[in-house]
Tab-separated table of C-alpha atoms and ligand atoms in Angstrom:
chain	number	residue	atom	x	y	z
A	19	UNK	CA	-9.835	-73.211	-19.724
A	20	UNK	CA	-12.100	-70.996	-21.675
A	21	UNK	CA	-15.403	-72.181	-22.690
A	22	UNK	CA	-16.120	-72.687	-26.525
A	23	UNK	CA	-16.900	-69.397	-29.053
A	24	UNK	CA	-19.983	-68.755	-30.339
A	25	UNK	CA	-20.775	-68.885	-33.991
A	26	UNK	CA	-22.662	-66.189	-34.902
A	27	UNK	CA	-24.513	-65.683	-38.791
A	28	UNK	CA	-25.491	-62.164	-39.582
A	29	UNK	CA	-27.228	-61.321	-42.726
A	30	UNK	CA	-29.503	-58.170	-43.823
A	31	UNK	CA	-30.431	-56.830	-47.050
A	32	UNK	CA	-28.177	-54.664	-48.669
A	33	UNK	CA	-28.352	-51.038	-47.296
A	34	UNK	CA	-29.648	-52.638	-43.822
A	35	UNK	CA	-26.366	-51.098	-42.233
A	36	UNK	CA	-24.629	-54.767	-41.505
A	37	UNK	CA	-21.241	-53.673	-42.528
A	38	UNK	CA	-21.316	-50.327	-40.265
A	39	UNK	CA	-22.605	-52.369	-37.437
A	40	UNK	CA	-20.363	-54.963	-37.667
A	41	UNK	CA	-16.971	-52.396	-37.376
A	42	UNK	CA	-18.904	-50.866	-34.050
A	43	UNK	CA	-19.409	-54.079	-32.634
A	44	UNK	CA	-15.896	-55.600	-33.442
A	45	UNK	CA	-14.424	-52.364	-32.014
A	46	UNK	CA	-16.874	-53.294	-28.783
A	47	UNK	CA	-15.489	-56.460	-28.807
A	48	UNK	CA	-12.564	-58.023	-27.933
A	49	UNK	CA	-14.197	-61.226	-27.766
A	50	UNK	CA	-15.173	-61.409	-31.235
A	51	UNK	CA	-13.611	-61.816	-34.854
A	52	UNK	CA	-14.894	-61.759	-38.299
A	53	UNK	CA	-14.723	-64.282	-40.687
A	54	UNK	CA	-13.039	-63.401	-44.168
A	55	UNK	CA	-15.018	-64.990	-46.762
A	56	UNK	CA	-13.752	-66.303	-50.156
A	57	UNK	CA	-15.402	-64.575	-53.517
A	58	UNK	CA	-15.542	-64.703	-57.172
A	59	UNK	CA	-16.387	-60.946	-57.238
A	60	UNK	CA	-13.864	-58.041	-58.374
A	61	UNK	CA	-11.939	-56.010	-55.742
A	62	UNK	CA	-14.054	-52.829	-55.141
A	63	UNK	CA	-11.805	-49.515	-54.630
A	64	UNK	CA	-10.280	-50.017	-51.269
A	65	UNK	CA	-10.571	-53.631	-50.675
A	66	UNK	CA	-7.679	-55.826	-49.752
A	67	UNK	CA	-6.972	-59.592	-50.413
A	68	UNK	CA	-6.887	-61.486	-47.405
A	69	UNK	CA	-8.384	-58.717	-45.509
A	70	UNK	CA	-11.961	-57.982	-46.940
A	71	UNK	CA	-12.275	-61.121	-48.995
A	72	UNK	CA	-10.298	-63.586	-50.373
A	73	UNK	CA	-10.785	-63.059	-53.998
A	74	UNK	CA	-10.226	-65.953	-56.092
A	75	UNK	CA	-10.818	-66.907	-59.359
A	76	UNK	CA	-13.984	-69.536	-60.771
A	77	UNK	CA	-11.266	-71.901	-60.739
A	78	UNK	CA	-9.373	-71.757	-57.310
A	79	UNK	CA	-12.873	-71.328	-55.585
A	80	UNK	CA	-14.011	-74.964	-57.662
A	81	UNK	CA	-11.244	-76.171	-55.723
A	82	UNK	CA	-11.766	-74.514	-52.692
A	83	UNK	CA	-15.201	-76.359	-53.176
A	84	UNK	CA	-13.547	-80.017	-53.780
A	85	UNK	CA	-11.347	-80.110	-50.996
A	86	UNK	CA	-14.076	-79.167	-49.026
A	87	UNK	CA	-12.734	-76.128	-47.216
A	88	UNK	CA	-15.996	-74.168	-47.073
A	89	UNK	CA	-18.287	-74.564	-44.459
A	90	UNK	CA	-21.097	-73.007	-47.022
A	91	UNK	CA	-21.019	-71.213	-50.062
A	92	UNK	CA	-23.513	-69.649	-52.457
A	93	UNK	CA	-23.629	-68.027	-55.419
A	94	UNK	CA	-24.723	-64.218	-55.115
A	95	UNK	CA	-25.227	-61.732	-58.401
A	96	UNK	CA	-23.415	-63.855	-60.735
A	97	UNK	CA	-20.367	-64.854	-58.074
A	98	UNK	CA	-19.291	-67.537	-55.620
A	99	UNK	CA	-19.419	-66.222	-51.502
A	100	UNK	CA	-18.073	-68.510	-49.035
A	101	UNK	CA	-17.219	-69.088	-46.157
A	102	UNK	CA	-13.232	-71.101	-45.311
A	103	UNK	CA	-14.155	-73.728	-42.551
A	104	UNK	CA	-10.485	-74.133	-40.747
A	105	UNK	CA	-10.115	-70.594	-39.515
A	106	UNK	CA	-13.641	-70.807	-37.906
A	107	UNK	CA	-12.726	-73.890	-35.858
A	108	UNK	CA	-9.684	-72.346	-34.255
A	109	UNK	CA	-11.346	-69.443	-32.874
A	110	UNK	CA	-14.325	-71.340	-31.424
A	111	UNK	CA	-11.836	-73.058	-29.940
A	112	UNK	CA	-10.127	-70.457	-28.336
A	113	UNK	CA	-13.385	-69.291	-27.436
A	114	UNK	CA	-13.929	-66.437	-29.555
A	115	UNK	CA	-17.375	-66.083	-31.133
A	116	UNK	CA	-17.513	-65.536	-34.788
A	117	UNK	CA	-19.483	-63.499	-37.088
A	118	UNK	CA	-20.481	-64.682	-40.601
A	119	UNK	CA	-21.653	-61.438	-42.480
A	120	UNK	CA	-23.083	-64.046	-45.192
A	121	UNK	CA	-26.492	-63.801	-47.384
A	122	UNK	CA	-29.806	-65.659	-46.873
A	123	UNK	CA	-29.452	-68.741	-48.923
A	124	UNK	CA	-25.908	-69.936	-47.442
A	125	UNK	CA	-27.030	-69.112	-44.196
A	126	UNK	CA	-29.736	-71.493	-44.556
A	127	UNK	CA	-27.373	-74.078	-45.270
A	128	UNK	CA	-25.154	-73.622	-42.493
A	129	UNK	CA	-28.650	-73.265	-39.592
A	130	UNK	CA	-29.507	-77.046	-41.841
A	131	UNK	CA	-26.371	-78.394	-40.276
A	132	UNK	CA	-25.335	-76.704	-37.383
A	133	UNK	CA	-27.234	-76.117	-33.998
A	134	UNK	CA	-24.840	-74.654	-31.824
A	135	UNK	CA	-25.340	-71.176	-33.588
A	136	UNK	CA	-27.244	-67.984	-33.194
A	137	UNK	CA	-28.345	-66.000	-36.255
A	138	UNK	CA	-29.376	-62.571	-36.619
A	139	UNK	CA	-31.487	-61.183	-39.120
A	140	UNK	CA	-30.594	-57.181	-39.495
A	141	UNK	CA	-33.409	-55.613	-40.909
A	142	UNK	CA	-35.037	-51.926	-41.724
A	143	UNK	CA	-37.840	-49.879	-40.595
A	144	UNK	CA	-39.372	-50.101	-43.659
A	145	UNK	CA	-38.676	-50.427	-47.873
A	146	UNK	CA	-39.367	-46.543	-48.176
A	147	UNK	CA	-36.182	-45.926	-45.975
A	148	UNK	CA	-34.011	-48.995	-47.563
A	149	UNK	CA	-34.683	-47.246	-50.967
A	150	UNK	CA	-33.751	-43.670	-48.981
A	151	UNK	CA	-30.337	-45.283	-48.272
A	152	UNK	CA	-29.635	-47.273	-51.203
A	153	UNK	CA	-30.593	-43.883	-53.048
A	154	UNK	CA	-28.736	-41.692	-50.632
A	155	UNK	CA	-25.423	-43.999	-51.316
A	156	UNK	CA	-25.857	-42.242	-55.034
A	157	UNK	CA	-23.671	-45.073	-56.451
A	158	UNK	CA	-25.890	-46.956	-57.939
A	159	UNK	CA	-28.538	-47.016	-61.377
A	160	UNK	CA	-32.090	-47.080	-61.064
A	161	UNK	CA	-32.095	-50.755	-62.594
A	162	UNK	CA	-29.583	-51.367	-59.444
A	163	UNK	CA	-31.549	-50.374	-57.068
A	164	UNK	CA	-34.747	-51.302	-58.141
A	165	UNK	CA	-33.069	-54.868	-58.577
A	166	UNK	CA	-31.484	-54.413	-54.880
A	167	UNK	CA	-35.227	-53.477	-53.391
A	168	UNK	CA	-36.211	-56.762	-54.887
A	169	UNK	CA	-33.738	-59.011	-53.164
A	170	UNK	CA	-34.114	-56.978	-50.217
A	171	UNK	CA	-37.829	-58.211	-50.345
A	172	UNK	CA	-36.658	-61.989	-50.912
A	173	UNK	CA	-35.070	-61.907	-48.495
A	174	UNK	CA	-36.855	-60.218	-45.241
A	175	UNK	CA	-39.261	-62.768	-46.540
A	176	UNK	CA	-36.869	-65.267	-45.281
A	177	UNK	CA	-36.384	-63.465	-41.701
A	178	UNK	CA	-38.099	-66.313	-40.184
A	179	UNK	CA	-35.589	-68.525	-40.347
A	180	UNK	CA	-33.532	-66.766	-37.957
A	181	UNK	CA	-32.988	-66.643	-34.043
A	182	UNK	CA	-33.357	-62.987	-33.299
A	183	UNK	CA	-34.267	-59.854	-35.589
A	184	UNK	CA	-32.269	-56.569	-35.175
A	185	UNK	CA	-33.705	-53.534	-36.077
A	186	UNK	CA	-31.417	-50.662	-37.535
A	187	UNK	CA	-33.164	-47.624	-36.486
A	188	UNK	CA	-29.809	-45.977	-35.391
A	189	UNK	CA	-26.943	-47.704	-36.133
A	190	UNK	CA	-25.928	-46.982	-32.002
A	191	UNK	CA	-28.878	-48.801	-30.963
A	192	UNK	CA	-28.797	-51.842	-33.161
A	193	UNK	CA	-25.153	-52.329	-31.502
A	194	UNK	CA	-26.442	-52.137	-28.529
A	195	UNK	CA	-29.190	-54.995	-29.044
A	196	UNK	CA	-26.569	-57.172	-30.631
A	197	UNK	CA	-24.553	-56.511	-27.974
A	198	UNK	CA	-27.536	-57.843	-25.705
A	199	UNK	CA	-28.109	-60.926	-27.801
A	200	UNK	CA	-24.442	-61.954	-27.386
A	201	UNK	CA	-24.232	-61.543	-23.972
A	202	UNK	CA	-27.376	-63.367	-22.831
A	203	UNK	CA	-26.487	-66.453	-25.391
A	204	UNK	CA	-22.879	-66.625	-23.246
A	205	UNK	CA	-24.644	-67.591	-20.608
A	206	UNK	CA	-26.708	-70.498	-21.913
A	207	UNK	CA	-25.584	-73.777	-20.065
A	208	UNK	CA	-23.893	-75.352	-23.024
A	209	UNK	CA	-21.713	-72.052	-23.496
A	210	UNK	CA	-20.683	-71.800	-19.405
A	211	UNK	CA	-20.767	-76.242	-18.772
A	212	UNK	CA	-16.607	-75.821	-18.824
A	213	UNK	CA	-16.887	-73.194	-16.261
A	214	UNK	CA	-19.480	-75.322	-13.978
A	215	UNK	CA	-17.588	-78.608	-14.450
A	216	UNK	CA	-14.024	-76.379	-13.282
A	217	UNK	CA	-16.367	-75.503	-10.299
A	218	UNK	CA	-17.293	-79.227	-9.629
A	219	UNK	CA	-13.951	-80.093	-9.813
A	220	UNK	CA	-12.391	-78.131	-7.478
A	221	UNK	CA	-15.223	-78.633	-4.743
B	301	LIG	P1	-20.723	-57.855	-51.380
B	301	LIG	O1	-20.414	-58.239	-52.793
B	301	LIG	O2	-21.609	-56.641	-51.295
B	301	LIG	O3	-19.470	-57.733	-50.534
B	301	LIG	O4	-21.558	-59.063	-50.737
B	301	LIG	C1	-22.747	-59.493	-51.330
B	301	LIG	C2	-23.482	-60.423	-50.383
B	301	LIG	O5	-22.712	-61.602	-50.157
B	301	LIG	C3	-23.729	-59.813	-48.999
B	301	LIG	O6	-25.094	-60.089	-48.650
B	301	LIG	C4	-22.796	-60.577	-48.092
B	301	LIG	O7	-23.354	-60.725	-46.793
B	301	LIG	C5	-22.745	-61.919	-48.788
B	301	LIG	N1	-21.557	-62.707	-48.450
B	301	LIG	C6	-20.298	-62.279	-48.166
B	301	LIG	N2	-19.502	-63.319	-47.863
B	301	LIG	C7	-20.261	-64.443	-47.955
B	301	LIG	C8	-20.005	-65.843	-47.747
B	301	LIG	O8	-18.909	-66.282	-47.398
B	301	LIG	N3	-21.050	-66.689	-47.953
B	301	LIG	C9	-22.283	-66.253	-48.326
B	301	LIG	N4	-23.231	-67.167	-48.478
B	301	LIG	N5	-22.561	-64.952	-48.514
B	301	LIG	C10	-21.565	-64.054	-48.338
């Protein structure tokens, strides 16, 4: 029997890295999956349904809100983010851990009601550099990024909340701590009990 999957939230301002880190560490992993959230927002060149989000429309994710499918959900720049509950269980199960890439507020509501989970908080060496990157990415209007530097101050203001706080230096090293985080929090008692009790019960 495997022991139980850990549920893992990671959030960071935008232009914190997440998204890079995440691919390094999934392609790290084996022992780790990533959840596929639900969203109001438009496809953005290159993103599949089903495999970046599920996009859905005000409507579907209403419902998707009734039946009570989400384990949290939030509304981000104008659109619904969440997060489909059923998926999540059957990994744990199976004793994969899984990452929600999700923003502050939802995160919140998930560390309100959950306890077996450890939450990462991504974060910068400093605004000058976030406002390098989000300016290097040369996507974006000055009112965009001035109006990403001010969420990106919201929420490092709301770092505390979290377990542990990443620093993306160099995207190799900020791997490397999450890589650290997960493997010391697989050996907490709770994570390895079904490995002592197999022990016990073959003495
Ligand atoms: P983007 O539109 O850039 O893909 O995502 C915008 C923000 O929504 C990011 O901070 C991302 O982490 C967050 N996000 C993505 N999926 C979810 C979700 O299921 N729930 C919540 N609360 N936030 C999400």
């Amino acid at each position: 029997m495997s022991n139980r999957g850990m549920l893992i939230i990671l959030s960071g301002p935008s232009g914190s890295g997440k998204g890079t880190i995440i691919k390094r560490l999934l392609q790290e992993r084996a022992d780790t999956v990533l959840s596929v959230s639900a969203t109001t927002r438009a496809p953005r060149p290159g993103e599949l349904n089903n495999v970046h989000y599920y996009f859905k429309t005000r409507d579907e994710f209403e419902e998707l809100i009734r039946r009570g499918a989400l384990l949290e959900y939030a509304e981000y720049n104008g659109n619904y983010y969440g997060t489909p509950e059923e998926p999540i269980k059957e990994w744990l199960a199976q004793g994969k851990n899984v990452i929600l890439e999700i923003e502050v507020q939802g995160a919140e509501k998930v560390m309100d009601h959950r306890s077996d989970l450890v939450s990462i908080f991504i974060t910068i060496p400093s605004m000058q550099e976030l406002e390098r990157r989000l300016r290097d990415r040369g996507t974006e209007t000055e009112d965009k990024i001035q109006g990403r530097l001010a969420v990106a101050r919201r929420e490092l203001a709301r770092a505390f909340r979290y377990d542990y706080v990443v620093l993306n230096d160099e995207v190799e090293f900020a791997v490397e701590r999450i890589h650290t985080i997960i493997n010391a929090e697989k050996m907490r008692y709770s994570r390895m009990e079904k490995t002592v009790l197999e022990v016990l019960e073959n003495a």
